[in-house]
PDB file of C-alpha atoms in Angstrom:
ATOM      1  CA  MET A 575       0.000   0.000   0.000  1.00  0.00           C
ATOM      2  CA  HIS A 576       1.376   3.406  -0.852  1.00  0.00           C
ATOM      3  CA  HIS A 577       0.568   6.820   0.483  1.00  0.00           C
ATOM      4  CA  GLN A 578      -0.199   9.009  -2.450  1.00  0.00           C
ATOM      5  CA  GLY A 579       2.289  11.685  -1.352  1.00  0.00           C
ATOM      6  CA  ARG A 580       5.234   9.645  -2.563  1.00  0.00           C
ATOM      7  CA  CYS A 581       7.535  11.107   0.090  1.00  0.00           C
ATOM      8  CA  GLY A 582       8.180   7.463   0.500  1.00  0.00           C
ATOM      9  CA  HIS A 583      10.317   5.385   2.668  1.00  0.00           C
ATOM     10  CA  GLY A 584      10.262   2.685   0.029  1.00  0.00           C
ATOM     11  CA  HIS A 585       8.133   0.179   1.905  1.00  0.00           C
ATOM     12  CA  PRO A 586       6.201  -2.145  -0.362  1.00  0.00           C
ATOM     13  CA  GLY A 587       2.545  -2.365   0.379  1.00  0.00           C
ATOM     14  CA  MET A 588       2.126   1.111   1.797  1.00  0.00           C
ATOM     15  CA  GLY A 589       3.798   4.465   1.538  1.00  0.00           C
ATOM     16  CA  TYR A 590       3.397   7.696   3.430  1.00  0.00           C
ATOM     17  CA  GLY A 591       4.740  11.228   3.586  1.00  0.00           C
ATOM     18  CA  HIS A 592       3.588  14.573   2.233  1.00  0.00           C
ATOM     19  CA  SER A 593       0.022  14.881   1.098  1.00  0.00           C
ATOM     20  CA  GLY A 594      -0.441  14.173  -2.542  1.00  0.00           C
ATOM     21  CA  LYS A 595      -3.030  14.147  -5.246  1.00  0.00           C
ATOM     22  CA  ARG A 596      -5.100  11.265  -3.876  1.00  0.00           C
ATOM     23  CA  PHE A 597      -4.074  11.215  -0.202  1.00  0.00           C
ATOM     24  CA  GLY A 598      -5.702  13.582   2.213  1.00  0.00           C
ATOM     25  CA  ARG A 599      -8.242  15.113  -0.148  1.00  0.00           C
ATOM     26  CA  PRO A 600     -10.657  17.090   1.967  1.00  0.00           C
ATOM     27  CA  PHE A 601     -14.142  15.603   1.779  1.00  0.00           C
ATOM     28  CA  GLY A 602     -16.574  17.956   0.091  1.00  0.00           C
ATOM     29  CA  GLY A 603     -13.952  20.575  -0.734  1.00  0.00           C
ATOM     30  CA  GLY A 604     -13.284  21.686   2.854  1.00  0.00           C
ATOM     31  CA  ALA A 605      -9.860  22.173   4.345  1.00  0.00           C
ATOM     32  CA  PHE A 606     -10.196  19.942   7.423  1.00  0.00           C
ATOM     33  CA  ARG A 607      -7.617  17.174   7.581  1.00  0.00           C
ATOM     34  CA  VAL A 608      -7.584  14.513  10.299  1.00  0.00           C
ATOM     35  CA  PRO A 609      -4.192  13.271  11.480  1.00  0.00           C
ATOM     36  CA  VAL A 610      -3.228   9.761  10.416  1.00  0.00           C
ATOM     37  CA  ASN A 611      -0.463   7.514  11.767  1.00  0.00           C
ATOM     38  CA  VAL A 612       0.674   4.423   9.856  1.00  0.00           C
ATOM     39  CA  LEU A 613       2.479   1.515  11.507  1.00  0.00           C
ATOM     40  CA  LYS A 614       4.063  -1.434   9.703  1.00  0.00           C
ATOM     41  CA  THR A 615       4.321  -4.688  11.646  1.00  0.00           C
ATOM     42  CA  ASP A 616       5.625  -8.049  10.455  1.00  0.00           C
ATOM     43  CA  SER A 617       2.117  -9.112   9.464  1.00  0.00           C
ATOM     44  CA  SER A 618       0.166  -5.944   8.639  1.00  0.00           C
ATOM     45  CA  TYR A 619      -0.067  -2.231   8.104  1.00  0.00           C
ATOM     46  CA  GLU A 620      -2.068  -0.386  10.756  1.00  0.00           C
ATOM     47  CA  ILE A 621      -3.680   2.947   9.892  1.00  0.00           C
ATOM     48  CA  PHE A 622      -4.689   5.044  12.906  1.00  0.00           C
ATOM     49  CA  VAL A 623      -7.120   7.863  12.077  1.00  0.00           C
ATOM     50  CA  ILE A 624      -7.357  10.332  14.951  1.00  0.00           C
ATOM     51  CA  ALA A 625     -11.040  11.311  14.976  1.00  0.00           C
ATOM     52  CA  PRO A 626     -12.465  11.825  18.478  1.00  0.00           C
ATOM     53  CA  ASP A 627     -16.140  12.105  19.383  1.00  0.00           C
ATOM     54  CA  ARG A 628     -17.515  10.446  16.246  1.00  0.00           C
ATOM     55  CA  ALA A 629     -20.048   7.642  15.895  1.00  0.00           C
ATOM     56  CA  LYS A 630     -18.445   4.526  14.424  1.00  0.00           C
ATOM     57  CA  ASP A 631     -21.439   4.025  12.126  1.00  0.00           C
ATOM     58  CA  ASP A 632     -20.707   7.354  10.399  1.00  0.00           C
ATOM     59  CA  PHE A 633     -17.314   6.216   9.071  1.00  0.00           C
ATOM     60  CA  LYS A 634     -17.166   4.844   5.554  1.00  0.00           C
ATOM     61  CA  ILE A 635     -14.256   2.638   4.510  1.00  0.00           C
ATOM     62  CA  SER A 636     -14.140   1.416   0.940  1.00  0.00           C
ATOM     63  CA  LEU A 637     -11.723  -0.290  -1.410  1.00  0.00           C
ATOM     64  CA  LYS A 638     -12.126   0.475  -5.102  1.00  0.00           C
ATOM     65  CA  GLY A 639      -9.440  -1.044  -7.279  1.00  0.00           C
ATOM     66  CA  ASN A 640      -6.210  -0.230  -5.466  1.00  0.00           C
ATOM     67  CA  GLU A 641      -7.518   2.784  -3.558  1.00  0.00           C
ATOM     68  CA  LEU A 642      -8.569   2.428   0.082  1.00  0.00           C
ATOM     69  CA  THR A 643     -10.640   5.405   1.222  1.00  0.00           C
ATOM     70  CA  VAL A 644     -11.545   6.303   4.798  1.00  0.00           C
ATOM     71  CA  SER A 645     -14.150   9.034   5.145  1.00  0.00           C
ATOM     72  CA  TYR A 646     -16.523  10.570   7.646  1.00  0.00           C
ATOM     73  CA  GLN A 647     -19.558  12.664   6.804  1.00  0.00           C
ATOM     74  CA  ALA A 648     -20.392  15.054   9.635  1.00  0.00           C
ATOM     75  CA  LYS A 649     -24.011  15.517  10.555  1.00  0.00           C
ATOM     76  CA  GLU A 650     -25.429  18.959  11.137  1.00  0.00           C
ATOM     77  CA  GLU A 651     -24.938  19.909  14.746  1.00  0.00           C
ATOM     78  CA  THR A 652     -27.961  21.145  16.643  1.00  0.00           C
ATOM     79  CA  ASP A 653     -26.115  23.403  19.067  1.00  0.00           C
ATOM     80  CA  GLN A 654     -27.370  26.654  17.543  1.00  0.00           C
ATOM     81  CA  ASN A 655     -29.181  27.454  20.781  1.00  0.00           C
ATOM     82  CA  LYS A 656     -26.012  26.996  22.830  1.00  0.00           C
ATOM     83  CA  ASN A 657     -24.039  30.051  23.864  1.00  0.00           C
ATOM     84  CA  TRP A 658     -20.502  28.855  23.108  1.00  0.00           C
ATOM     85  CA  ILE A 659     -17.816  31.246  24.344  1.00  0.00           C
ATOM     86  CA  ARG A 660     -15.070  29.455  22.416  1.00  0.00           C
ATOM     87  CA  THR A 661     -15.081  26.491  20.017  1.00  0.00           C
ATOM     88  CA  GLU A 662     -11.792  24.942  18.900  1.00  0.00           C
ATOM     89  CA  PHE A 663     -13.064  21.460  18.104  1.00  0.00           C
ATOM     90  CA  LYS A 664     -15.523  20.615  15.380  1.00  0.00           C
ATOM     91  CA  LYS A 665     -16.626  17.289  13.959  1.00  0.00           C
ATOM     92  CA  ALA A 666     -15.905  18.146  10.332  1.00  0.00           C
ATOM     93  CA  SER A 667     -16.220  15.785   7.375  1.00  0.00           C
ATOM     94  CA  PHE A 668     -13.033  14.315   5.961  1.00  0.00           C
ATOM     95  CA  GLU A 669     -11.647  11.829   3.467  1.00  0.00           C
ATOM     96  CA  ARG A 670      -8.223  10.154   3.338  1.00  0.00           C
ATOM     97  CA  SER A 671      -7.103   7.767   0.584  1.00  0.00           C
ATOM     98  CA  PHE A 672      -4.307   5.210   0.348  1.00  0.00           C
ATOM     99  CA  PHE A 673      -2.965   3.125  -2.535  1.00  0.00           C
ATOM    100  CA  VAL A 674      -3.095  -0.608  -1.768  1.00  0.00           C
ATOM    101  CA  ASP A 675      -0.821  -2.948  -3.722  1.00  0.00           C
ATOM    102  CA  GLU A 676      -0.804  -6.719  -4.214  1.00  0.00           C
ATOM    103  CA  THR A 677       0.966  -7.442  -0.894  1.00  0.00           C
ATOM    104  CA  ILE A 678      -2.235  -6.616   1.040  1.00  0.00           C
ATOM    105  CA  ASP A 679      -4.911  -9.252   1.688  1.00  0.00           C
ATOM    106  CA  SER A 680      -7.849  -7.037   0.712  1.00  0.00           C
ATOM    107  CA  ALA A 681     -10.439  -9.638   1.792  1.00  0.00           C
ATOM    108  CA  ALA A 682      -9.106  -9.531   5.374  1.00  0.00           C
ATOM    109  CA  ILE A 683      -9.045  -5.745   5.942  1.00  0.00           C
ATOM    110  CA  LYS A 684     -10.806  -4.839   9.195  1.00  0.00           C
ATOM    111  CA  ALA A 685     -11.525  -1.700  11.205  1.00  0.00           C
ATOM    112  CA  GLU A 686     -12.273  -0.825  14.824  1.00  0.00           C
ATOM    113  CA  TYR A 687     -13.099   2.472  16.527  1.00  0.00           C
ATOM    114  CA  HIS A 688     -12.098   2.943  20.174  1.00  0.00           C
ATOM    115  CA  ASN A 689     -11.393   6.024  22.298  1.00  0.00           C
ATOM    116  CA  GLY A 690     -11.500   8.426  19.355  1.00  0.00           C
ATOM    117  CA  ILE A 691      -9.152   6.451  17.113  1.00  0.00           C
ATOM    118  CA  LEU A 692     -10.237   4.512  14.032  1.00  0.00           C
ATOM    119  CA  GLN A 693      -7.789   1.651  13.452  1.00  0.00           C
ATOM    120  CA  VAL A 694      -7.774   0.028  10.010  1.00  0.00           C
ATOM    121  CA  THR A 695      -5.753  -3.196   9.785  1.00  0.00           C
ATOM    122  CA  LEU A 696      -4.425  -4.265   6.382  1.00  0.00           C
ATOM    123  CA  PRO A 697      -2.946  -7.768   6.629  1.00  0.00           C
ATOM    124  CA  ILE A 698       0.124  -8.516   4.520  1.00  0.00           C
ATOM    125  CA  ILE A 699      -0.058 -11.729   2.496  1.00  0.00           C
ATOM    126  CA  PRO A 700       2.755 -13.934   3.876  1.00  0.00           C
ATOM    127  CA  GLY A 701       5.664 -14.201   1.451  1.00  0.00           C
ATOM    128  CA  SER A 702       4.341 -11.459  -0.841  1.00  0.00           C
ATOM    129  CA  GLU A 703       6.909  -8.805   0.012  1.00  0.00           C
ATOM    130  CA  GLN A 704       9.924  -8.677  -2.233  1.00  0.00           C
ATOM    131  CA  PRO A 705      13.310  -8.191  -0.559  1.00  0.00           C
ATOM    132  CA  THR A 706      15.040  -4.899  -1.213  1.00  0.00           C
ATOM    133  CA  GLN A 707      17.432  -5.172  -4.117  1.00  0.00           C
ATOM    134  CA  GLU A 708      20.295  -2.727  -4.284  1.00  0.00           C
ATOM    135  CA  ILE A 709      21.272  -1.603  -7.779  1.00  0.00           C
ATOM    136  CA  PHE A 710      24.870  -0.547  -8.247  1.00  0.00           C
ATOM    137  CA  VAL A 711      25.798   2.229 -10.633  1.00  0.00           C
ATOM    138  CA  ALA A 712      28.539   1.226 -13.091  1.00  0.00           C
TER     139      ALA A 712
END
């Protein structure tokens, strides 16, 4: 899986780095961008989407071709009658996309939402990763 920013650390299966054309597109044209951490283990990639105070049923995770998309569509808040003095946190809509390659077992992708963090697990197919090959310049 590759992050679409191509800042890349060269890991097969998934990349990450600066935001790119398909990674981190704001949902609906807004500018809100949720933080995302990506962890590679021996058996999977783990995507952690930091999105507190959301309902797990409002997340949408889809895989179309090689693009995994995680999105959240915010519902209209009914706090118009509240007299907020200061608001620094808002449950805005968002969308983040990742390129998934052939090393990921797409049928076994799973997601859980606990304590404000959506964790998407992308299992690596055993034996599918190619070893790094160093090319010497002549």
